[in-house]
Amino acid sequence: MKQPVRVTVTGAAGQICYSLLFRIASGEMLGEDQPIILQLLEITPALRVLDAIKMELDDCAFPLLRDIICTDDAKVAFTGADYGLMVGAKPRGPGMERADLLKDNGQIFSSIGKIINEVASPNMKICVVGNPANTNAYILMKNAPKLNPNNISALMRLDHNRATYQLAEKTNQPMHTIKKMTIWGNHSTTQVPDISHCTVDGKKATDRVDATWANEEFIPKVAKRGAEVIAARGSSSAASAANGVINHMKSWVLGTENDNWVSMAVCSDGSYGIQPGLIYSFPITCQDGEWSIVQGLENSDFITQKMQASEQELKDEAETCADLC
Ligand code: NAX
């Protein structure tokens, strides 16, 4: 049996975590041979609810779960952590745009970044979920200079999975036959779901669907799916977001399939002309715990313009939160 790893999860008493924690503890994220210690962070008023979640985790008798630490002290939560899942933040409510959240949530990520810089291992792998996820990851990165920037990512896998479902439904093919889906950019309505390089059952997706559907229906449907769920549910996506986190971390740690890639927001190295240092979503392959941006894809002018618009939004968000960085 491997040595246990420490997984820190913030916002642990919230909606997403009510699904996420149980799936981590069951071994779905890091593998069925990987024992886990959960280090759960919440704000003080939510500690009572967090206790109840601990009781339920205990009552599952998960064989891999070695310990659960519940705390409102971020220093305790991040000490010794191997993985950090940053879910804790205010969720977007009905009629609220992500930009509205920037001020409140940016503050959380700036103070958590400073604490991580002080107590965490520079090798801790981080996935930021709390919105606006890319810019929160950017703020965290700027406040934690000891951390390797390549270990800081933001969640785009929910968008990637939403896009995969839409294409599978349109082509009437099973989900596993869809490969090489890409989401470029920001986790916002400027994101660029792109089927240009996709295959469906080994054939080019662009031969199976027409460009009007891809450009005028598919892109806005995926980009606005979060708002559609909020309108129907009264609160933001939870179980599907938790599933995205599980998929994101599993791909990163255990690797991607040979003939496929995933979408992750990572620190740009200038690939595809995107400003270095922005946390931008690219097509990504992973091996031995390291990610690489898929290189050499030819993008149409239509997609390139949209990629640049999403990049501009991230530049603007970075500008807005300059005082937090
Ligand atoms: P909830 O409000 O149910 O849970 C958030 C939890 O975070 C609460 O329990 C709250 O007490 C806690 N919290 C607040 N400040 C904290 C702090 N400083 N330290 C630790 N914990 C803190 O929201 P939930 O539905 O779980 O969503 C969490 C975040 O994920 C939101 O920002 C939401 O917008 C974002 N999402 C991101 C998605 C993505 O794909 N990147 C999709 C789903 C979701 O919209």
XYZ file of C-alpha atoms and ligand atoms in Angstrom:
370
model
C 0.000 0.000 0.000
C 1.202 3.557 -0.774
C 1.787 6.184 1.931
C -1.308 8.388 2.526
C -1.469 11.743 0.721
C -3.027 14.866 2.191
C -5.853 16.447 0.200
C -6.913 19.909 1.363
C -10.389 20.989 0.323
C -11.736 24.477 1.025
C -15.438 25.281 1.197
C -15.883 21.732 2.437
C -19.393 22.232 3.839
C -20.756 23.599 0.568
C -22.808 22.128 -2.274
C -19.977 20.963 -4.539
C -18.120 19.311 -1.681
C -21.166 17.346 -0.593
C -20.546 15.308 -3.714
C -16.771 15.839 -4.116
C -15.524 14.651 -0.713
C -17.221 11.265 -0.941
C -15.806 10.608 -4.389
C -12.271 11.564 -3.311
C -12.544 9.301 -0.276
C -13.774 6.394 -2.400
C -10.567 6.495 -4.479
C -12.100 7.822 -7.705
C -9.702 10.773 -7.906
C -6.256 9.389 -7.073
C -6.750 5.671 -7.570
C -7.965 2.751 -5.519
C -4.492 2.048 -4.075
C -3.959 5.573 -2.701
C -4.832 6.153 0.987
C -6.032 9.671 1.742
C -6.087 12.151 4.612
C -8.721 14.860 4.109
C -7.906 18.323 5.491
C -11.150 20.292 5.304
C -11.312 24.075 5.611
C -14.442 26.108 6.302
C -15.363 29.467 7.766
C -16.221 29.301 11.483
C -20.068 29.473 11.129
C -20.000 26.422 8.832
C -17.974 24.166 11.164
C -21.102 22.554 12.637
C -22.291 21.480 9.203
C -18.748 20.308 8.446
C -18.899 18.087 11.555
C -22.024 16.451 10.143
C -20.214 15.827 6.847
C -17.338 14.232 8.763
C -19.871 11.965 10.497
C -21.241 10.891 7.120
C -17.750 10.307 5.719
C -16.951 8.205 8.801
C -20.175 6.263 8.312
C -19.159 5.306 4.779
C -16.195 3.349 6.249
C -14.127 4.141 3.140
C -11.124 1.771 3.228
C -8.756 4.431 1.809
C -9.716 7.228 4.204
C -7.097 7.403 6.978
C -8.025 10.656 8.729
C -10.253 13.725 8.455
C -9.155 17.082 9.831
C -11.868 19.766 10.060
C -10.686 23.296 10.713
C -11.330 27.012 10.245
C -7.582 27.712 10.347
C -6.070 27.808 6.849
C -2.575 27.184 8.248
C -3.738 23.885 9.724
C -5.613 23.009 6.535
C -2.638 23.528 4.201
C 0.202 22.163 6.315
C 1.759 19.178 4.553
C -0.857 19.201 1.772
C -0.063 17.330 -1.457
C -3.198 18.498 -3.264
C -5.336 21.616 -2.803
C -8.875 21.848 -4.135
C -9.979 25.464 -3.783
C -13.754 25.319 -3.786
C -14.484 27.764 -0.948
C -15.947 30.990 -2.307
C -19.271 32.715 -2.774
C -21.331 30.999 -5.486
C -23.023 32.892 -8.297
C -26.747 33.356 -7.641
C -29.629 34.019 -10.098
C -28.930 36.995 -12.374
C -25.370 37.411 -11.091
C -22.428 37.555 -13.515
C -19.025 36.132 -12.640
C -17.493 39.597 -12.697
C -19.660 40.524 -9.688
C -17.839 37.875 -7.712
C -14.344 39.103 -8.509
C -14.076 41.546 -5.641
C -15.379 39.284 -2.849
C -13.700 36.082 -3.932
C -10.389 37.654 -5.024
C -9.827 38.640 -1.410
C -10.214 35.014 -0.264
C -7.635 33.798 -2.800
C -5.149 36.507 -1.979
C -5.116 35.605 1.724
C -5.108 31.841 1.071
C -2.197 32.333 -1.391
C -0.133 34.030 1.334
C -0.820 31.201 3.795
C 0.016 28.538 1.224
C 3.259 30.344 0.514
C 4.089 30.136 4.200
C 3.103 26.582 5.124
C 2.567 24.419 2.047
C 4.965 22.337 -0.033
C 6.002 24.068 -3.314
C 5.014 20.813 -5.036
C 1.372 20.945 -3.935
C -0.907 20.583 -6.970
C -3.786 23.061 -6.904
C -7.111 23.150 -8.719
C -9.105 26.362 -8.269
C -12.874 25.909 -8.567
C -14.317 28.983 -6.803
C -15.320 31.643 -9.313
C -14.011 33.556 -11.153
C -11.781 30.479 -11.196
C -9.030 31.562 -13.638
C -8.500 34.941 -12.029
C -8.699 33.499 -8.508
C -5.942 31.066 -9.544
C -3.969 34.025 -10.939
C -4.368 35.939 -7.639
C -3.339 32.845 -5.657
C -0.268 32.380 -7.890
C 0.806 36.015 -7.415
C 0.480 35.682 -3.626
C 2.333 32.354 -3.428
C 5.628 32.977 -5.266
C 7.285 29.917 -3.651
C 4.879 27.623 -5.484
C 5.812 26.273 -8.911
C 3.302 28.131 -11.184
C 2.888 24.910 -13.172
C 1.244 23.401 -10.087
C -1.591 25.946 -10.129
C -4.577 25.259 -12.372
C -8.233 26.212 -12.675
C -11.189 23.975 -13.454
C -12.359 23.884 -17.091
C -13.271 20.210 -17.124
C -16.930 20.866 -16.388
C -17.063 23.012 -19.549
C -15.130 20.310 -21.444
C -17.613 17.649 -20.294
C -20.587 19.873 -21.149
C -19.161 20.316 -24.655
C -18.574 16.579 -25.035
C -22.187 15.868 -24.081
C -23.539 18.430 -26.577
C -21.527 16.933 -29.458
C -22.423 13.364 -28.471
C -26.098 14.280 -28.373
C -25.966 16.138 -31.704
C -24.196 13.277 -33.512
C -26.186 10.620 -31.634
C -22.975 8.832 -30.645
C -21.882 7.547 -27.227
C -19.821 9.926 -25.079
C -16.621 7.820 -25.143
C -16.367 8.149 -28.941
C -15.776 11.931 -28.672
C -12.034 12.745 -28.549
C -9.918 15.891 -28.606
C -12.526 18.386 -27.478
C -11.009 21.748 -26.569
C -12.170 24.633 -24.414
C -9.928 27.681 -24.863
C -9.805 30.676 -22.536
C -11.666 31.749 -19.448
C -14.326 29.852 -17.442
C -16.913 32.459 -18.416
C -19.241 33.199 -21.294
C -16.199 34.226 -23.404
C -14.835 30.664 -23.272
C -14.290 29.036 -26.661
C -15.648 25.494 -26.941
C -13.970 24.234 -30.120
C -14.794 21.084 -32.091
C -12.335 21.869 -34.933
C -9.865 19.178 -33.839
C -12.458 16.754 -32.443
C -13.128 13.282 -33.690
C -16.371 11.338 -33.287
C -15.856 7.589 -33.508
C -12.558 8.253 -35.326
C -14.043 10.641 -37.940
C -13.656 14.424 -38.022
C -16.443 16.117 -36.053
C -16.541 18.938 -38.601
C -17.653 16.391 -41.248
C -20.543 15.292 -39.043
C -22.032 18.649 -37.987
C -22.407 21.862 -39.936
C -20.437 25.008 -39.137
C -23.597 26.999 -38.351
C -24.477 24.580 -35.536
C -20.880 24.561 -34.233
C -20.532 28.353 -34.253
C -24.030 29.605 -33.490
C -25.618 26.927 -31.304
C -22.900 24.762 -29.758
C -20.587 27.543 -28.516
C -23.242 29.618 -26.705
C -25.021 26.503 -25.405
C -21.836 25.284 -23.659
C -20.712 28.748 -22.557
C -24.104 29.525 -20.994
C -24.837 26.079 -19.561
C -23.899 27.208 -16.045
C -26.512 29.970 -16.175
C -29.076 27.492 -17.580
C -28.510 25.195 -14.571
C -28.780 28.130 -12.149
C -32.080 29.195 -13.735
C -33.507 25.675 -13.377
C -32.015 24.718 -10.015
C -31.849 28.078 -8.239
C -28.189 27.469 -7.426
C -25.054 26.686 -9.382
C -23.933 23.298 -10.722
C -22.726 21.112 -7.891
C -22.525 17.370 -8.643
C -21.324 17.996 -12.220
C -18.725 20.471 -10.942
C -17.518 17.893 -8.402
C -17.299 15.367 -11.228
C -15.211 17.851 -13.231
C -12.778 18.224 -10.316
C -12.426 14.438 -9.983
C -11.757 14.138 -13.741
C -9.313 17.098 -13.754
C -7.162 15.790 -10.899
C -7.263 12.190 -12.092
C -6.031 13.190 -15.557
C -3.287 15.388 -14.067
C -2.005 12.819 -11.555
C -2.641 9.531 -13.350
C -2.275 10.743 -16.966
C -4.424 11.275 -20.067
C -5.293 8.653 -22.711
C -2.803 8.294 -25.606
C -5.262 9.332 -28.311
C -7.000 12.095 -26.402
C -6.521 15.326 -24.480
C -8.381 17.344 -21.863
C -8.986 21.054 -21.170
C -7.273 22.653 -18.175
C -6.644 26.293 -17.339
C -2.903 26.579 -16.651
C -0.267 29.296 -16.515
C 0.251 30.349 -20.148
C 3.780 29.961 -21.542
C 2.873 32.046 -24.592
C 1.526 29.109 -26.632
C -0.976 30.165 -29.311
C 0.025 33.790 -28.697
C -1.659 33.940 -25.272
C -0.009 36.367 -22.846
C 2.423 34.442 -20.617
C 1.337 34.257 -16.972
C -2.430 34.330 -17.563
C -4.347 31.281 -16.298
C -5.864 30.257 -19.621
C -7.510 27.021 -20.756
C -5.653 25.000 -23.389
C -5.815 21.473 -24.777
C -3.610 19.496 -22.381
C -2.003 16.081 -22.122
C -0.627 14.776 -18.827
C 2.038 12.232 -17.993
C 3.829 11.405 -14.717
C 2.019 14.222 -12.926
C 3.098 16.928 -15.408
C 0.887 18.670 -17.955
C 1.855 19.871 -21.454
C -0.018 22.135 -23.813
C -0.854 20.390 -27.110
C 1.162 22.241 -29.741
C 0.745 22.922 -33.442
C -3.049 23.074 -33.806
C -4.204 25.245 -36.712
C -7.009 27.568 -35.639
C -9.445 29.370 -37.948
C -9.711 33.164 -37.828
C -13.135 32.741 -36.183
C -11.713 30.662 -33.303
C -8.558 32.828 -33.018
C -10.641 35.999 -32.627
C -12.713 34.366 -29.897
C -9.558 33.098 -28.138
C -8.205 36.643 -28.154
C -11.471 38.056 -26.762
C -11.332 35.583 -23.868
C -7.649 36.465 -23.323
C -8.616 40.150 -23.211
C -11.241 39.405 -20.559
C -8.572 37.703 -18.425
C -6.227 40.677 -18.904
C -9.043 42.996 -17.781
C -9.788 40.823 -14.738
C -6.084 40.810 -13.829
C -6.088 44.608 -14.111
C -9.192 44.905 -11.898
C -7.582 42.825 -9.143
C -4.065 44.298 -9.458
C -4.274 45.520 -5.836
C -4.729 41.913 -4.657
C -1.659 40.614 -6.489
P -21.514 26.868 -1.626
O -21.904 28.243 -1.226
O -22.489 25.767 -1.442
O -20.189 26.464 -0.838
C -19.106 27.318 -0.728
C -18.530 27.091 0.655
O -17.342 27.866 0.773
C -19.469 27.529 1.790
O -19.699 26.439 2.652
C -18.710 28.660 2.481
O -18.906 28.661 3.886
C -17.270 28.315 2.107
N -16.342 29.437 2.183
C -16.578 30.747 1.922
N -15.471 31.463 2.165
C -14.516 30.590 2.549
C -13.156 30.738 2.938
N -12.574 31.941 2.975
N -12.463 29.622 3.290
C -13.055 28.418 3.266
N -14.338 28.220 2.923
C -15.057 29.295 2.567
O -20.980 26.940 -3.128
P -20.691 25.763 -4.171
O -21.938 25.496 -4.940
O -20.047 24.626 -3.459
O -19.680 26.501 -5.168
C -18.368 26.856 -4.764
C -17.693 27.701 -5.816
O -17.545 26.977 -7.040
C -18.472 28.973 -6.197
O -17.561 30.055 -6.298
C -19.012 28.634 -7.575
O -19.275 29.777 -8.335
C -17.902 27.812 -8.139
N -18.186 26.983 -9.316
C -17.193 26.796 -10.206
C -17.349 25.998 -11.332
C -16.221 25.786 -12.297
O -16.397 25.079 -13.291
N -15.051 26.388 -12.111
C -18.655 25.353 -11.621
C -19.538 25.259 -10.426
C -19.518 26.437 -9.516
O -20.266 27.476 -10.113
